[in-house]
Coordinates of N, CA and C in Angstrom, one line a residue:
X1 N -5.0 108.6 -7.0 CA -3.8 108.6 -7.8 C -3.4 107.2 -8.1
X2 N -2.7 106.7 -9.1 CA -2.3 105.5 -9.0 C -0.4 105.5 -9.7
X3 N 0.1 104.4 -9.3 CA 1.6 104.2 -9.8 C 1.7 103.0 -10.5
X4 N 2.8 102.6 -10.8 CA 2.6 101.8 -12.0 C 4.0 101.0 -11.7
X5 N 4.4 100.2 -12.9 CA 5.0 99.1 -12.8 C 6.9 99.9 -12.7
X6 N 7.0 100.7 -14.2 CA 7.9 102.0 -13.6 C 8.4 103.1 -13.0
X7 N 7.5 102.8 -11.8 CA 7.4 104.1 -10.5 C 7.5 105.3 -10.9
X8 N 6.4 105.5 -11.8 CA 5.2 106.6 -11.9 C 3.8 106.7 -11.0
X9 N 4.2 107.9 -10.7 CA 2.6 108.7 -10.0 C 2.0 109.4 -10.7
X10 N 0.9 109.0 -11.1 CA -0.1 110.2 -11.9 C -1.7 110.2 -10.7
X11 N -1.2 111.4 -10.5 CA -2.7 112.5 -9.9 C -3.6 112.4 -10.7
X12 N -5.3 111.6 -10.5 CA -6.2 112.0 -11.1 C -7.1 113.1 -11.2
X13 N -7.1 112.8 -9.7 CA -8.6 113.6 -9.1 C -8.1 114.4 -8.0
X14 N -8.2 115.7 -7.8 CA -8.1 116.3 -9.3 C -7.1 116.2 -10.3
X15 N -6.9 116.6 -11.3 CA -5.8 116.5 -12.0 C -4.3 116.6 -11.9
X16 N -4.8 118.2 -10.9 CA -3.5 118.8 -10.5 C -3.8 119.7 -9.3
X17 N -3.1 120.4 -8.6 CA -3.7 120.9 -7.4 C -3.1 120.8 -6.4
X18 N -3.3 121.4 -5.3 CA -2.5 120.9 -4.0 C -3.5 120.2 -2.9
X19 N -4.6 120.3 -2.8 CA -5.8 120.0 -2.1 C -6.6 119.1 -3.1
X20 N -7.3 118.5 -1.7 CA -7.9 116.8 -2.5 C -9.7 117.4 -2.8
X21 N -10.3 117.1 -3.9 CA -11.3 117.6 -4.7 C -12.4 117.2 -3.6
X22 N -13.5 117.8 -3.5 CA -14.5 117.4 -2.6 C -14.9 116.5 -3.1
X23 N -15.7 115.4 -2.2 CA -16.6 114.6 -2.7 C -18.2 114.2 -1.9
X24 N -19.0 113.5 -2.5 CA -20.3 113.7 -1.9 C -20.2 112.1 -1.3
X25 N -20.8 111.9 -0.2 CA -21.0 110.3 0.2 C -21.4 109.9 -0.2
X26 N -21.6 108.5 -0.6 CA -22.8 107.7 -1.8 C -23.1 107.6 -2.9
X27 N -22.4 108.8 -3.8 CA -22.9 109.3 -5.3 C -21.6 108.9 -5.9
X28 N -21.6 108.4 -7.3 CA -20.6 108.2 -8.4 C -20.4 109.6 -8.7
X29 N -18.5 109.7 -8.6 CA -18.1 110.3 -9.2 C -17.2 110.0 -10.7
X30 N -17.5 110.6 -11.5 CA -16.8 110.7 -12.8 C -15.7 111.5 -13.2
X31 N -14.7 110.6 -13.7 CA -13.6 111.7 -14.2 C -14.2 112.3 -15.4
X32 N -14.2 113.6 -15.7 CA -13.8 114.4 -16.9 C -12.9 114.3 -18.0
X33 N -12.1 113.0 -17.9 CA -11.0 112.3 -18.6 C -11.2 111.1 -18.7
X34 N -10.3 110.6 -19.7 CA -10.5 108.9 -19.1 C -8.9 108.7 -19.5
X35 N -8.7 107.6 -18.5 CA -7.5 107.2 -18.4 C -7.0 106.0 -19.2
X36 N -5.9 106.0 -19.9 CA -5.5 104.8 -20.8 C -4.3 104.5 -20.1
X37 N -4.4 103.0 -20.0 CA -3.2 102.3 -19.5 C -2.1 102.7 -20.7
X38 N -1.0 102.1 -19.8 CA 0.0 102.4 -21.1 C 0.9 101.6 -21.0
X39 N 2.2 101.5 -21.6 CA 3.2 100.4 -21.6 C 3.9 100.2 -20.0
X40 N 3.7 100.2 -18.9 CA 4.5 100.1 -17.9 C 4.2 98.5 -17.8
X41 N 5.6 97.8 -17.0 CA 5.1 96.4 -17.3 C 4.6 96.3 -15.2
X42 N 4.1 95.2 -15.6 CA 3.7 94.4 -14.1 C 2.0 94.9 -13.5
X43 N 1.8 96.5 -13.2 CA 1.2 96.6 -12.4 C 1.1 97.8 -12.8
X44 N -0.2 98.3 -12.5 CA -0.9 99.8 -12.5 C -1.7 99.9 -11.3
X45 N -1.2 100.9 -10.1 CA -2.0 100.4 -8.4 C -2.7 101.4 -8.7
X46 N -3.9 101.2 -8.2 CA -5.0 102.9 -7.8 C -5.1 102.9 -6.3
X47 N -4.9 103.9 -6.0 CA -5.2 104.4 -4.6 C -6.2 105.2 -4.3
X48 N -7.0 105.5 -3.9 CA -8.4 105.9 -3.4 C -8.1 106.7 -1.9
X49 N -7.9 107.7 -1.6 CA -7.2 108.6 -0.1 C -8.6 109.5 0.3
X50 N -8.9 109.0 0.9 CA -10.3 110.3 1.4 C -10.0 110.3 2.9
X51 N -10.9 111.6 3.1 CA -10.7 112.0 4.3 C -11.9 113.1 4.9
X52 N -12.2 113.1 6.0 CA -13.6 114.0 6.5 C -13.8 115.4 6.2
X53 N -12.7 115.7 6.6 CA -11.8 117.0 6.1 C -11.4 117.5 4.8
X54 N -10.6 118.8 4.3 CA -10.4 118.8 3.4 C -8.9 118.5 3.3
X55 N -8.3 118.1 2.7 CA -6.8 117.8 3.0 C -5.6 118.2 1.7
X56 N -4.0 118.4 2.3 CA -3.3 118.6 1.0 C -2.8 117.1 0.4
X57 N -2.5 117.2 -0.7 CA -1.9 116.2 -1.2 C -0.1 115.9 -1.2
X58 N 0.2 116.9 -1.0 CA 1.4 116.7 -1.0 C 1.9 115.5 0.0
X59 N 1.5 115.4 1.2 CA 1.7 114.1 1.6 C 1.7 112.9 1.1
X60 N 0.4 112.8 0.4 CA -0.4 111.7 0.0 C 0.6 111.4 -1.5
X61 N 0.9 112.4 -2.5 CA 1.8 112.0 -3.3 C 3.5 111.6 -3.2
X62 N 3.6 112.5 -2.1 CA 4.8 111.8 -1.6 C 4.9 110.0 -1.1
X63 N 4.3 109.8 0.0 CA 4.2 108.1 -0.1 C 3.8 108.0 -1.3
X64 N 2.9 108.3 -2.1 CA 3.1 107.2 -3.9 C 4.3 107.1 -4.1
X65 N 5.0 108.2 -3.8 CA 6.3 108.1 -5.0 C 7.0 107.2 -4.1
X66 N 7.3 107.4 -2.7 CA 7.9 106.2 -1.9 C 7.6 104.9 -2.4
X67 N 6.4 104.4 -2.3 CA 5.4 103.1 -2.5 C 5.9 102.8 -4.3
X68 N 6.1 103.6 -5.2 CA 6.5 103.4 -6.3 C 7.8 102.7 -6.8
X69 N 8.5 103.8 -5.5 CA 10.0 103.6 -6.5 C 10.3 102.2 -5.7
X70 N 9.2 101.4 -4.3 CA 10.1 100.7 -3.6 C 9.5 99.4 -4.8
X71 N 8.6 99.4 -5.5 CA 8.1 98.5 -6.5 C 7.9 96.8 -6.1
X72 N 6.8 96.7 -5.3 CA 6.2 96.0 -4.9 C 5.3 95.2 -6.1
X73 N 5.8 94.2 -6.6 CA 5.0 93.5 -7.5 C 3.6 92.6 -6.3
X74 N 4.1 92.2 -5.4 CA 3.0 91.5 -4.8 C 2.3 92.3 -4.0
X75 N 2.4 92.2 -2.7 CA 1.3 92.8 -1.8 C 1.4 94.1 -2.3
X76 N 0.0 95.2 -2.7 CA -0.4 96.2 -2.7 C 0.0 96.8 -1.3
X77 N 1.2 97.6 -1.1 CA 1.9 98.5 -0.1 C 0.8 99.5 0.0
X78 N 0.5 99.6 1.3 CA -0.3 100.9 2.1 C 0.4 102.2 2.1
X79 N 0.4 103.6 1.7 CA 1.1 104.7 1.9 C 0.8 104.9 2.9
X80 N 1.7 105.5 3.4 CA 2.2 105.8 4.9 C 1.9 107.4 4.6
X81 N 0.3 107.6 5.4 CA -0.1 109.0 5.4 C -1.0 109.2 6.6
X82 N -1.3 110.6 6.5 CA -1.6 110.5 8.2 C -2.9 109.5 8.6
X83 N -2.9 109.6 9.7 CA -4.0 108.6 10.2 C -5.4 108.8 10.4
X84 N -6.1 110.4 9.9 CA -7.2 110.9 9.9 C -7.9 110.3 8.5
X85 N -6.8 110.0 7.8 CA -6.7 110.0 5.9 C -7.4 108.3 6.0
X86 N -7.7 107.7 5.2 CA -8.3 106.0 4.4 C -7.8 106.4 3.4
X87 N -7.7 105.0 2.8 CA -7.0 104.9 1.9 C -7.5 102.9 1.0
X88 N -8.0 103.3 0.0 CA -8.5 101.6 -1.0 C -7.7 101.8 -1.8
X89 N -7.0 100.6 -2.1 CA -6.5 100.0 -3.4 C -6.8 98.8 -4.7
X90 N -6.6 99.4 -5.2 CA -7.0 98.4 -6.6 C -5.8 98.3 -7.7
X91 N -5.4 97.0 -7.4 CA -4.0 96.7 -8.6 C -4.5 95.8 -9.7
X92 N -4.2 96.4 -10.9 CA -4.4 95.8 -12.0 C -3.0 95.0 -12.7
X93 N -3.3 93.7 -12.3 CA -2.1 92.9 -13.0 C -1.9 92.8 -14.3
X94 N -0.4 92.6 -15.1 CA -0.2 92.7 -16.3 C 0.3 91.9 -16.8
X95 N 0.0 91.3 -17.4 CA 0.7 89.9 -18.0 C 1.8 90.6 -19.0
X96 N 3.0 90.2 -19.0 CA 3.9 90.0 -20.0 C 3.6 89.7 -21.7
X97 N 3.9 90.0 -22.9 CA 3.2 89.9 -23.8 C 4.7 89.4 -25.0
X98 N 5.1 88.3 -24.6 CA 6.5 87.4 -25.1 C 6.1 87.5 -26.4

């Protein structure tokens, strides 16, 4: 899932759902979609949440929306989800366009 500079959450993978999509170890996965940035200013965070297990998301979107609205321009904020769960982030900074 990633959030953005106006504390939006958008669910990728899967799209929608309450449970997190399987995945295989090692192998690229591809979205079925492709995602366009859009006007939010500052920051677009991706979050990456896997787990051994299969797991719900509703946790996992809930901290986004936390982690969103508290809008951290600098350090990339960790969601606070359970401790079985990992979790990578990748922020794409945005330059202002005066």
């Amino acid at each position: 899932l990633s959030t953005d500079g106006n504390g939006n959450v958008t669910q990728h993978l899967p799209r929608s759902g309450r449970r997190a999509a399987p995945l295989e170890p090692g192998g690229t996965v591809l979205l079925d979609f492709a995602y366009e940035l859009d006007d939010a200013p500052r920051w677009e965070r991706f979050y990456l949440v896997t787990g051994d297990a299969p797991f719900e998301l509703d946790p996992v979107r809930d901290a986004a929306r936390e982690v969103a609205a508290a809008g951290s321009q600098t350090a990339a904020p960790l969601l606070e989800i359970p401790p079985e769960l990992a979790q990578s982030i990748f922020t794409l900074r945005k330059e202002s366009v005066s």
